[in-house]
């Protein structure tokens, strides 16, 4: 609900359990008065009591008691006396970058507007949310900023983006145009972020806030393996189940910044949006720039509840299309099974064995096009390598067995050794006069260019429109350098990174529109572009190239901070760190599959795989529509990890425990979460019955399970 209180000029945005309060101060300053647990409507203006003047900092000429520098500014700007990190900086035609936004008007509407060309949260019915638009304007440049907030009625989420329009008559340049700012009156927080690298994505890091700037960013051209566009401010001492937590996530797949600044008054400002490094956007009179959308979640019950809010929201309001709710096929992927070394018969043999095991889809990974038998060539040449493959026979045979068929692409890349590069050397991202840098033997295609996108799409259509292909894995295997486009004039070069991301979105949008039945899975050397922008186009993303189940625990626990089980590609591979049982129990958390040569499975392992396939079907609904509880996290406990999925009605739960390292003589009472304390639950395997209260408050005694390193177990609980 969104309410305007005329008397004290406050606007209150309420989700079921949280409130966000804006104040319009004399002079038209828009203030961020409160964000947190839900408040009643009384005395809201008292939240502004902390406003004061700051020594040395300018004050409002009309009010000596008000300095922007110490006020909780809702969309802070550059050059008018707020010296903290700002959200907007506009270089005017006179060369100055002073920006000063004042309130003009606001309006509230049912539903949510689309963000053209950008991924965003959506609703299927206008009654599911309300949207507030607050219009601000700079009286000198006439740059207008419309701050757009959507509150959802079914989850504690506030989405926010900004529309910047040049209402003046001279061209200006946006030098910084962030999506959101939150000012909190405390620094008693830890900053939680997800760092990583290839094959070690989304590792949780928690550090206390200190004075000054701290945060994460990407200037790699994609959201990247290094940092995910997610952060949480976690009240000091807060845990999985207790304490105040603010979660922030940017729906964007390119360069981003997520920065917290603590000032001398011990207040904390968090800003997020497109990273300003190498960013600059010319706004001619009448032009509009729309920022990516930022997602805000507040939880008074720790990190676990924050994550479940993100999961519910993304399952309902971000992931789209036919596959949003439809059961995903259990797949086998050829990459770790064969790498580049396959032909039609080898893939058919995978499909035959897979079929015997109950697997539902064969995915042919890299190596089917151009003359590609290793990673040195052919990206950009999306025609079938007929010397290697008879695609028609392969698909007909696989479909004939009742299996679906999927294929790998890396559309935004080009090999120097390719027909496409020989024909269009200027189509790769490069700066004329400099040798383009190479990574994984490839350059990046300039998808900011419509002609390049047209070519990519035509090539994809010629395969996907000819053969009945059910699934595409869309990969992206390098960072961007020499970021520049031959079509952009020099004064617009700062637009390149964002235009590149918009180009990727345009391609994925077109693909999913023209092939609405296709199941799209994004990938970027594993999970280098695992972000909500990509999730808008593809309901699942390959989480990591690391399929070692013990290392996967950290990756999957980290990923789950923000992203739902339905989005996490998780496969069982031939890696021998643990037995097949543990590999399956860990992979069951995500969109399940195999990444191995099924011809090489021993008899015993084949039986385990068959049982896993049964489990996949048995627990699918529970995992994909239930709620995740992280019971023992790998960042808190080096020995045992545990998580559970609990059905919405709390009648059913699946608990998974993995013994990472054996620890003798230590008791393990595993305290469950999210159950009905008054219900009696039976453990399916043993027939033992416990109350929900006992399972949650005393814990399930598991000390006698003397597992070895890398062993796991699952407990299926059913309420009587
Ligand atoms: C990336 C992906 C892998 C595989 C290879 C193919 O690394 O993450 O799963 O598709 O590319 O080259």
XYZ file of C-alpha atoms and ligand atoms in Angstrom:
732
model
C 0.000 0.000 0.000
C 1.209 3.523 -0.745
C -0.198 6.457 1.232
C 0.464 10.167 1.014
C 0.084 12.103 4.251
C -0.646 15.636 3.104
C -0.362 17.187 6.559
C 3.285 16.308 7.043
C 4.160 15.669 3.395
C 5.296 12.097 3.830
C 4.745 9.183 1.484
C 4.620 5.752 3.089
C 5.208 2.590 1.105
C 4.100 -0.585 2.862
C 4.698 -4.210 1.957
C 3.104 -6.866 4.202
C 5.823 -6.536 6.876
C 7.957 -3.537 5.948
C 7.641 0.230 5.537
C 9.629 2.748 3.538
C 8.975 6.400 4.292
C 9.778 9.405 2.111
C 9.526 12.994 3.293
C 9.168 16.088 1.112
C 10.888 18.907 2.920
C 10.434 22.627 2.327
C 12.583 23.599 -0.589
C 11.546 20.367 -2.312
C 14.228 18.090 -0.875
C 13.158 14.464 -1.038
C 14.292 12.571 2.060
C 14.629 8.913 2.891
C 13.097 8.952 6.390
C 12.808 5.273 7.192
C 13.187 1.741 5.886
C 12.567 -1.309 8.054
C 9.924 -3.230 9.955
C 6.366 -2.060 9.227
C 5.261 1.104 11.065
C 1.851 2.521 11.864
C 1.009 5.768 10.089
C 1.428 8.040 13.133
C 4.081 10.682 13.777
C 6.027 9.985 10.635
C 7.532 13.420 10.445
C 9.298 12.833 13.772
C 11.598 10.589 11.742
C 13.097 13.774 10.319
C 14.330 15.012 13.700
C 17.877 14.109 12.906
C 18.046 16.820 10.245
C 20.564 19.507 11.112
C 23.226 21.684 9.656
C 26.762 20.464 9.249
C 29.798 22.553 10.026
C 31.842 23.395 6.944
C 29.116 22.044 4.652
C 26.718 24.324 2.807
C 23.221 24.686 4.158
C 20.017 25.448 2.308
C 20.051 29.226 1.653
C 16.443 29.340 2.869
C 17.034 27.199 5.938
C 20.304 27.444 7.853
C 19.340 24.334 9.837
C 19.382 22.006 6.870
C 22.487 20.644 5.155
C 22.167 17.998 2.466
C 25.498 16.635 3.661
C 23.972 15.121 6.794
C 20.421 14.557 5.564
C 19.101 11.191 4.407
C 18.801 12.181 0.745
C 16.581 9.904 -1.321
C 18.384 10.418 -4.622
C 21.563 12.324 -3.765
C 23.281 14.433 -6.381
C 26.680 15.902 -6.998
C 27.999 19.392 -6.331
C 25.391 20.976 -4.008
C 26.880 20.130 -0.653
C 26.269 16.419 -0.090
C 29.803 15.093 -0.028
C 28.957 11.418 0.331
C 28.710 8.995 -2.579
C 25.966 10.274 -4.862
C 23.441 8.637 -7.170
C 23.294 11.205 -9.966
C 25.794 13.498 -11.577
C 24.924 15.422 -14.734
C 27.456 17.438 -16.726
C 25.524 20.430 -18.073
C 26.146 22.283 -21.321
C 28.064 24.928 -19.308
C 30.582 22.277 -18.251
C 29.568 22.151 -14.594
C 28.449 18.942 -12.960
C 26.329 20.478 -10.234
C 23.021 18.653 -10.001
C 20.176 19.694 -7.726
C 16.891 17.828 -7.749
C 13.735 19.287 -6.201
C 10.293 17.763 -5.798
C 7.725 18.592 -8.475
C 4.894 16.080 -8.078
C 4.035 12.471 -7.411
C 1.387 9.971 -8.337
C 0.347 6.471 -7.322
C -1.018 3.882 -9.728
C -2.045 0.241 -9.559
C 0.288 -2.233 -11.277
C 3.811 -1.687 -12.554
C 5.199 -0.094 -15.719
C 7.586 -2.061 -17.959
C 11.175 -0.932 -18.364
C 11.617 -0.939 -22.143
C 14.631 -3.005 -23.201
C 15.564 -3.875 -19.631
C 14.715 -6.915 -17.523
C 12.464 -6.118 -14.577
C 10.024 -7.511 -12.054
C 6.526 -7.890 -13.442
C 3.014 -8.667 -12.289
C 0.317 -10.587 -14.083
C -2.451 -8.499 -12.613
C -2.468 -4.855 -11.516
C -3.913 -5.758 -8.129
C -0.623 -7.468 -7.156
C 1.295 -4.248 -6.562
C 1.201 -0.455 -6.499
C 3.633 1.999 -8.045
C 4.710 5.430 -6.870
C 6.342 7.873 -9.262
C 7.986 10.925 -7.717
C 9.059 13.595 -10.195
C 12.049 15.764 -9.324
C 13.705 18.360 -11.494
C 16.927 20.361 -11.593
C 15.911 23.989 -12.156
C 19.099 24.852 -14.088
C 19.632 21.927 -16.456
C 15.938 20.972 -16.518
C 16.921 17.357 -16.143
C 13.931 15.544 -14.730
C 14.269 12.458 -12.569
C 11.234 10.281 -12.058
C 11.873 7.888 -9.165
C 9.706 4.820 -9.678
C 8.937 2.527 -6.719
C 6.817 -0.588 -6.808
C 5.597 -2.286 -3.622
C 4.373 -5.855 -3.886
C 1.413 -7.125 -1.899
C 2.580 -10.749 -1.762
C 6.203 -10.281 -0.667
C 8.356 -7.793 1.221
C 9.939 -6.353 -1.877
C 10.338 -2.787 -3.081
C 11.602 -2.373 -6.635
C 13.046 0.945 -7.702
C 14.381 2.523 -10.873
C 14.797 6.024 -12.254
C 13.740 7.650 -15.538
C 15.951 10.607 -16.427
C 14.662 12.984 -19.106
C 16.247 16.090 -20.511
C 13.463 18.709 -20.414
C 15.902 21.496 -21.277
C 17.063 22.699 -24.657
C 20.738 21.769 -24.442
C 22.406 18.404 -24.502
C 23.735 17.189 -21.141
C 25.802 14.169 -20.146
C 24.899 11.715 -17.411
C 28.163 10.831 -15.705
C 26.590 8.799 -12.947
C 23.019 7.547 -13.064
C 22.438 5.009 -10.330
C 19.245 3.116 -9.632
C 18.830 3.493 -5.914
C 20.065 4.946 -2.654
C 19.123 3.975 0.883
C 20.296 6.087 3.867
C 20.163 4.315 7.231
C 20.734 6.067 10.570
C 23.241 3.532 11.918
C 26.522 1.839 11.079
C 25.964 -1.230 13.243
C 25.950 -3.527 10.263
C 28.056 -6.134 8.575
C 28.271 -6.041 4.814
C 27.580 -9.428 3.231
C 28.657 -9.916 -0.373
C 29.298 -12.811 -2.751
C 32.794 -12.828 -4.239
C 34.216 -15.497 -6.520
C 36.178 -16.553 -9.535
C 35.742 -19.119 -12.287
C 34.755 -22.442 -10.658
C 34.396 -20.814 -7.237
C 31.457 -18.478 -7.620
C 29.420 -16.674 -4.958
C 31.442 -17.284 -1.818
C 29.885 -15.485 1.119
C 31.969 -12.774 2.788
C 30.851 -10.882 5.874
C 32.747 -7.851 7.200
C 31.840 -5.125 9.669
C 31.199 -1.702 8.165
C 33.864 0.908 8.759
C 33.915 4.629 8.085
C 34.319 5.541 4.448
C 33.547 3.662 1.263
C 33.286 -0.089 0.931
C 31.584 -2.334 -1.542
C 31.837 -4.292 -4.738
C 31.657 -3.619 -8.426
C 32.241 -5.068 -11.846
C 33.854 -3.303 -14.783
C 34.277 -6.542 -16.746
C 31.345 -5.947 -19.084
C 29.237 -8.570 -17.301
C 28.075 -8.995 -13.730
C 31.019 -11.424 -13.503
C 32.394 -14.289 -11.449
C 34.217 -11.813 -9.207
C 31.231 -10.200 -7.498
C 27.525 -10.800 -7.739
C 25.272 -7.710 -7.932
C 23.905 -8.613 -4.513
C 24.740 -7.296 -1.056
C 23.112 -7.347 2.349
C 23.507 -5.058 5.308
C 23.185 -7.333 8.292
C 22.678 -5.900 11.771
C 25.703 -6.699 13.925
C 25.092 -10.104 15.516
C 22.216 -11.031 13.189
C 22.099 -14.659 12.083
C 20.274 -16.910 9.635
C 17.165 -16.665 11.815
C 17.438 -13.427 13.810
C 18.130 -9.742 13.341
C 17.536 -6.998 10.819
C 18.778 -7.582 7.303
C 18.568 -5.359 4.226
C 19.072 -7.226 0.948
C 19.954 -5.422 -2.298
C 20.077 -6.867 -5.770
C 20.401 -5.166 -9.140
C 18.507 -6.568 -12.117
C 21.408 -6.083 -14.471
C 24.039 -8.188 -16.227
C 26.750 -5.606 -16.927
C 29.070 -3.286 -15.018
C 27.582 -2.504 -11.636
C 28.442 -0.841 -8.355
C 27.086 -1.645 -4.928
C 28.704 0.746 -2.479
C 28.154 1.488 1.190
C 29.475 4.657 2.763
C 29.586 5.352 6.474
C 29.899 9.037 7.379
C 31.078 10.923 10.464
C 27.607 10.702 12.000
C 27.755 6.903 11.769
C 24.990 6.778 9.175
C 25.202 4.363 6.274
C 24.356 5.130 2.674
C 24.010 2.293 0.180
C 23.900 3.058 -3.535
C 23.583 0.654 -6.438
C 23.413 0.892 -10.183
C 25.537 0.919 -13.308
C 29.198 1.397 -12.376
C 30.238 4.945 -13.321
C 33.696 3.849 -14.509
C 33.862 4.546 -18.258
C 30.161 5.449 -18.205
C 28.772 8.559 -19.811
C 25.418 8.983 -21.535
C 24.491 11.945 -23.707
C 20.936 13.164 -23.204
C 19.813 15.408 -26.031
C 16.723 17.572 -25.412
C 13.738 15.258 -25.030
C 15.852 12.101 -24.537
C 15.199 9.693 -21.689
C 17.571 7.286 -19.963
C 16.135 4.499 -17.838
C 18.303 2.952 -15.110
C 18.214 -0.776 -14.368
C 15.840 -1.833 -11.624
C 17.056 -2.359 -8.064
C 15.385 -4.799 -5.677
C 15.190 -4.124 -1.919
C 14.186 -6.650 0.704
C 14.006 -6.042 4.445
C 13.794 -8.931 6.893
C 13.547 -8.646 10.674
C 14.257 -12.386 10.959
C 17.746 -12.816 9.633
C 19.295 -13.832 6.353
C 17.170 -16.945 5.828
C 13.947 -15.000 5.671
C 15.548 -12.404 3.357
C 16.538 -15.211 0.969
C 13.085 -16.773 0.991
C 11.596 -13.379 0.086
C 13.958 -13.060 -2.877
C 13.130 -16.637 -3.933
C 9.369 -16.144 -3.779
C 9.618 -12.838 -5.590
C 11.861 -14.110 -8.388
C 9.833 -17.287 -8.897
C 6.639 -15.235 -9.190
C 7.708 -11.843 -10.592
C 10.997 -12.251 -12.489
C 11.182 -15.657 -14.155
C 8.817 -15.785 -17.109
C 7.488 -17.786 -19.971
C 6.344 -21.331 -20.515
C 9.068 -22.776 -18.284
C 8.405 -20.526 -15.316
C 6.120 -23.059 -13.694
C 6.599 -26.069 -15.935
C 8.687 -28.977 -14.684
C 12.165 -28.779 -16.206
C 13.512 -31.825 -18.022
C 16.205 -33.834 -16.254
C 19.143 -33.464 -18.599
C 22.473 -34.976 -19.501
C 25.094 -32.618 -20.941
C 27.941 -33.763 -23.179
C 30.592 -31.296 -21.928
C 32.305 -33.168 -19.113
C 31.443 -36.447 -20.852
C 33.200 -35.753 -24.153
C 34.367 -32.126 -24.348
C 34.949 -31.515 -28.096
C 35.422 -35.169 -28.901
C 32.043 -36.416 -30.137
C 30.176 -37.414 -33.260
C 26.599 -38.418 -34.032
C 26.973 -42.015 -32.852
C 28.698 -41.121 -29.618
C 25.916 -38.698 -28.718
C 23.293 -41.292 -29.671
C 25.006 -43.756 -27.336
C 24.773 -41.161 -24.528
C 21.085 -40.762 -25.251
C 20.478 -44.529 -25.276
C 22.139 -45.071 -21.910
C 20.520 -41.918 -20.514
C 17.111 -43.137 -21.590
C 17.656 -46.413 -19.689
C 18.371 -44.370 -16.585
C 15.253 -42.211 -16.919
C 17.010 -39.029 -18.079
C 14.768 -36.776 -20.191
C 16.978 -34.563 -22.377
C 20.341 -34.764 -24.147
C 22.290 -31.501 -24.437
C 25.024 -31.269 -27.067
C 27.545 -28.800 -25.692
C 30.346 -26.872 -27.422
C 31.925 -28.302 -30.600
C 29.091 -28.833 -33.117
C 29.591 -25.845 -35.468
C 32.086 -24.427 -37.985
C 35.185 -26.610 -37.802
C 35.361 -26.522 -34.023
C 37.215 -29.407 -32.395
C 38.895 -27.280 -29.756
C 38.493 -23.735 -28.493
C 40.766 -22.063 -31.055
C 38.241 -21.372 -33.793
C 34.755 -21.045 -35.312
C 32.866 -18.883 -32.813
C 30.701 -16.731 -35.073
C 30.240 -19.550 -37.605
C 26.987 -20.987 -36.355
C 26.538 -23.561 -39.106
C 26.651 -27.279 -38.436
C 29.974 -29.063 -38.811
C 28.666 -31.705 -41.189
C 31.943 -33.601 -41.219
C 31.425 -34.292 -37.546
C 27.712 -34.402 -37.163
C 24.465 -35.385 -38.829
C 22.222 -33.168 -36.741
C 19.000 -34.258 -38.413
C 19.673 -37.941 -37.710
C 20.843 -37.189 -34.177
C 17.753 -35.205 -33.220
C 15.367 -37.630 -34.915
C 16.964 -40.543 -33.042
C 16.976 -38.745 -29.704
C 13.387 -37.572 -30.130
C 12.464 -41.056 -31.297
C 13.584 -42.352 -27.899
C 11.266 -39.853 -26.219
C 14.092 -37.570 -25.089
C 14.283 -33.832 -25.676
C 17.299 -32.313 -27.386
C 19.345 -29.238 -26.500
C 22.258 -27.366 -28.019
C 25.059 -24.993 -26.886
C 25.682 -21.482 -28.242
C 28.053 -18.651 -27.473
C 26.388 -15.934 -29.571
C 28.265 -12.850 -28.359
C 31.703 -14.208 -29.280
C 33.869 -14.498 -32.385
C 37.060 -16.456 -33.018
C 39.789 -14.744 -35.049
C 39.871 -18.016 -36.981
C 36.312 -17.891 -38.315
C 34.627 -17.060 -41.603
C 32.711 -14.311 -39.837
C 35.859 -12.592 -38.598
C 37.481 -12.850 -42.017
C 34.403 -11.223 -43.567
C 33.809 -8.602 -40.820
C 36.950 -7.930 -38.774
C 35.363 -4.663 -37.598
C 32.499 -6.504 -35.888
C 34.525 -7.428 -32.861
C 34.762 -5.124 -29.874
C 37.972 -3.175 -30.433
C 39.601 0.242 -30.581
C 40.900 1.043 -34.053
C 44.694 1.221 -34.009
C 45.054 -1.112 -31.012
C 45.401 -4.858 -31.287
C 42.336 -6.383 -29.604
C 43.215 -8.496 -26.558
C 42.409 -12.148 -26.770
C 40.982 -14.362 -24.021
C 40.140 -18.073 -24.386
C 41.260 -17.584 -28.008
C 38.284 -15.343 -28.726
C 37.126 -11.780 -29.248
C 33.758 -10.351 -28.298
C 31.162 -9.489 -30.947
C 29.872 -5.951 -30.769
C 26.252 -6.728 -29.960
C 25.552 -3.040 -29.373
C 25.338 -2.911 -33.202
C 21.978 -3.781 -34.779
C 23.681 -5.249 -37.893
C 25.773 -7.598 -35.755
C 22.734 -8.678 -33.782
C 20.844 -9.272 -37.006
C 23.601 -11.574 -38.242
C 23.793 -13.489 -34.964
C 20.057 -13.939 -34.866
C 19.818 -15.008 -38.507
C 22.455 -17.674 -37.865
C 20.640 -18.940 -34.790
C 17.321 -18.940 -36.591
C 18.716 -20.973 -39.463
C 19.478 -23.809 -37.028
C 16.698 -23.395 -34.459
C 14.089 -22.798 -37.148
C 15.182 -25.863 -39.140
C 15.666 -28.461 -36.431
C 13.268 -29.233 -33.594
C 15.493 -28.096 -30.730
C 14.029 -27.933 -27.247
C 16.723 -26.183 -25.227
C 19.589 -23.733 -25.672
C 22.524 -23.205 -23.331
C 23.734 -19.619 -23.957
C 27.344 -19.176 -22.899
C 29.631 -16.130 -22.497
C 33.262 -16.971 -21.906
C 35.360 -13.856 -21.480
C 35.514 -10.358 -20.014
C 35.404 -7.283 -22.230
C 38.451 -5.169 -23.020
C 39.054 -2.338 -25.540
C 35.378 -1.641 -24.930
C 34.318 0.472 -27.871
C 32.042 0.292 -30.865
C 32.896 1.377 -34.389
C 29.397 2.833 -34.729
C 29.492 5.099 -31.683
C 30.801 8.659 -32.131
C 33.645 9.634 -29.782
C 31.404 11.704 -27.514
C 29.173 8.690 -26.967
C 31.937 6.159 -26.232
C 30.883 6.061 -22.563
C 27.613 4.482 -23.672
C 29.263 1.350 -24.987
C 29.122 -0.956 -21.967
C 25.454 -0.317 -21.332
C 24.570 -0.532 -25.021
C 26.372 -3.892 -25.120
C 24.189 -5.215 -22.301
C 21.058 -3.831 -23.973
C 22.176 -5.666 -27.135
C 22.406 -8.956 -25.264
C 18.969 -8.368 -23.755
C 17.528 -7.548 -27.185
C 18.901 -10.817 -28.573
C 17.614 -12.946 -25.720
C 14.265 -11.185 -25.849
C 13.957 -11.915 -29.565
C 15.019 -15.518 -29.126
C 12.485 -16.190 -26.388
C 9.732 -14.411 -28.321
C 10.367 -16.217 -31.619
C 10.890 -19.575 -29.925
C 8.547 -19.381 -26.911
C 8.733 -23.115 -26.219
C 12.502 -23.162 -26.030
C 14.012 -23.711 -22.580
C 16.884 -21.232 -22.308
C 19.703 -21.739 -19.794
C 22.260 -18.969 -19.403
C 25.875 -19.694 -18.570
C 29.124 -17.744 -18.461
C 32.056 -20.039 -17.832
C 29.739 -21.532 -15.202
C 28.171 -18.786 -13.108
C 29.867 -15.598 -14.371
C 26.551 -14.018 -15.342
C 24.324 -15.461 -12.635
C 22.195 -12.386 -12.069
C 18.520 -11.400 -12.100
C 18.925 -9.743 -15.515
C 19.713 -13.084 -17.097
C 17.001 -14.824 -15.057
C 14.387 -12.629 -16.714
C 15.197 -14.308 -20.039
C 16.251 -17.788 -18.921
C 14.558 -19.539 -16.011
C 17.760 -21.402 -15.149
C 21.473 -20.586 -15.155
C 24.482 -22.925 -14.985
C 25.722 -22.277 -11.470
C 29.387 -23.212 -11.838
C 31.781 -25.290 -13.925
C 32.839 -26.783 -10.600
C 30.793 -29.968 -10.125
C 32.735 -31.252 -7.102
C 29.860 -31.749 -4.632
C 31.775 -30.536 -1.583
C 32.946 -27.340 -3.271
C 29.472 -26.964 -4.742
C 28.098 -26.633 -1.215
C 29.725 -23.243 -0.735
C 28.680 -22.186 -4.231
C 25.070 -23.303 -3.868
C 24.690 -21.943 -0.327
C 26.094 -18.601 -1.532
C 23.899 -18.551 -4.626
C 20.853 -19.294 -2.478
C 21.306 -16.009 -0.608
C 19.381 -14.406 -3.418
C 18.425 -16.905 -6.133
C 15.790 -19.664 -5.978
C 16.393 -23.399 -6.395
C 14.453 -23.285 -9.665
C 17.245 -21.138 -11.161
C 20.368 -23.089 -10.162
C 21.757 -25.548 -12.719
C 23.220 -28.426 -10.670
C 24.606 -31.604 -12.227
C 26.104 -34.874 -11.069
C 29.492 -35.413 -12.710
C 32.077 -38.186 -12.747
C 34.263 -36.257 -10.293
C 35.480 -38.732 -7.671
C 35.544 -36.546 -4.556
C 32.486 -38.372 -3.171
C 30.254 -41.247 -4.157
C 27.235 -40.825 -6.417
C 24.808 -40.620 -3.519
C 26.265 -37.360 -2.199
C 26.669 -35.944 -5.686
C 22.963 -36.561 -6.301
C 21.849 -35.189 -2.926
C 23.734 -31.943 -3.578
C 22.570 -31.575 -7.200
C 18.949 -32.234 -6.219
C 18.917 -28.688 -4.783
C 18.858 -27.138 -8.264
C 17.708 -27.914 -11.797
C 18.999 -31.442 -11.818
C 21.080 -33.158 -14.455
C 24.152 -35.203 -15.341
C 27.465 -34.181 -16.842
C 29.170 -37.509 -17.531
C 29.512 -40.389 -19.989
C 26.687 -42.745 -19.018
C 28.456 -45.622 -20.809
C 31.124 -45.480 -18.127
C 28.847 -45.870 -15.122
C 29.375 -49.092 -13.132
C 26.438 -51.339 -12.254
C 26.123 -50.115 -8.695
C 26.312 -46.449 -9.716
C 23.694 -47.013 -12.411
C 21.292 -48.213 -9.717
C 22.079 -45.131 -7.612
C 21.409 -42.904 -10.618
C 18.068 -44.623 -11.237
C 17.130 -43.984 -7.606
C 18.179 -40.336 -7.998
C 15.938 -39.974 -11.022
C 13.049 -41.275 -8.896
C 13.958 -38.833 -6.132
C 14.050 -36.034 -8.651
C 10.404 -36.677 -9.522
C 9.361 -37.435 -5.982
C 10.755 -34.211 -4.516
C 10.411 -31.883 -7.506
C 7.370 -29.987 -6.247
C 8.676 -29.784 -2.705
C 12.019 -28.344 -3.823
C 10.628 -26.050 -6.472
C 7.593 -24.708 -4.654
C 8.709 -25.211 -1.066
C 10.796 -22.861 1.050
C 14.522 -23.197 1.602
C 15.980 -23.237 5.118
C 19.769 -23.157 5.467
C 20.258 -25.207 8.648
C 24.050 -25.498 8.872
C 25.979 -23.284 6.499
C 29.456 -24.084 5.213
C 30.645 -20.609 6.212
C 29.725 -21.346 9.848
C 30.653 -25.008 10.069
C 33.556 -26.760 8.415
C 32.280 -30.279 9.197
C 28.606 -30.616 8.398
C 26.271 -28.796 6.083
C 22.491 -29.082 6.121
C 19.519 -27.537 4.403
C 15.845 -28.316 4.009
C 12.900 -27.586 1.816
C 9.551 -27.246 3.594
C 6.242 -27.231 1.751
C 4.142 -24.092 1.991
C 1.555 -25.839 4.161
C 4.378 -27.217 6.396
C 3.113 -30.790 5.956
C 6.226 -32.062 4.228
C 9.972 -31.439 4.475
C 13.114 -32.803 2.902
C 16.260 -32.396 4.993
C 19.676 -32.992 3.430
C 22.834 -33.326 5.498
C 26.355 -33.614 4.090
C 29.302 -34.599 6.248
C 32.114 -32.583 4.685
C 34.736 -33.721 7.138
C 34.457 -36.291 9.883
C 34.601 -34.980 13.408
C 34.699 -37.605 16.175
C 32.938 -37.252 19.507
C 30.971 -34.160 18.673
C 27.230 -34.251 19.202
C 25.020 -33.185 16.353
C 21.547 -32.023 17.201
C 20.251 -30.702 13.949
C 17.660 -28.019 14.658
C 15.136 -27.859 11.855
C 13.274 -24.718 10.834
C 9.989 -23.713 9.294
C 7.914 -26.657 10.601
C 4.576 -26.511 12.389
C 5.501 -26.856 16.092
C 2.177 -28.523 16.839
C 2.294 -31.102 14.074
C 3.708 -34.614 14.448
C 6.165 -35.571 11.714
C 7.142 -39.077 10.693
C 10.578 -39.755 9.231
C 9.698 -41.792 6.160
C 12.661 -44.213 6.264
C 12.580 -45.105 9.946
C 8.937 -44.552 10.881
C 10.046 -42.507 13.917
C 7.682 -39.719 14.891
C 8.577 -36.356 16.407
C 6.735 -33.144 17.100
C 7.632 -30.132 14.981
C 8.487 -28.356 18.246
C 11.025 -31.030 19.207
C 12.599 -31.040 15.764
C 12.977 -27.255 15.782
C 13.779 -26.451 19.412
C 15.695 -29.521 20.623
C 16.895 -30.774 17.279
C 17.150 -34.135 15.646
C 19.843 -36.257 17.234
C 22.169 -37.355 14.437
C 25.389 -38.116 16.308
C 25.015 -41.871 15.740
C 25.235 -41.382 12.005
C 28.977 -42.060 11.866
C 29.403 -40.995 8.312
C 32.697 -40.732 6.599
C 34.009 -37.674 4.813
C 31.795 -36.702 1.905
C 28.791 -38.841 2.846
C 25.277 -37.499 2.926
C 21.768 -38.394 3.969
C 18.264 -37.224 3.239
C 15.346 -37.292 5.664
C 11.848 -37.033 4.321
C 9.370 -35.819 6.923
C 5.622 -36.076 6.550
C 3.116 -34.578 8.963
C 0.497 -37.014 10.226
C 31.939 -22.881 -20.500
C 30.775 -23.553 -19.804
C 30.922 -25.049 -19.851
C 31.015 -25.495 -21.289
C 32.164 -24.785 -21.976
C 32.204 -25.096 -23.456
O 33.096 -23.008 -19.784
O 30.658 -23.107 -18.492
O 29.823 -25.662 -19.212
O 29.805 -25.229 -21.943
O 32.084 -23.386 -21.830
O 33.231 -24.464 -24.116
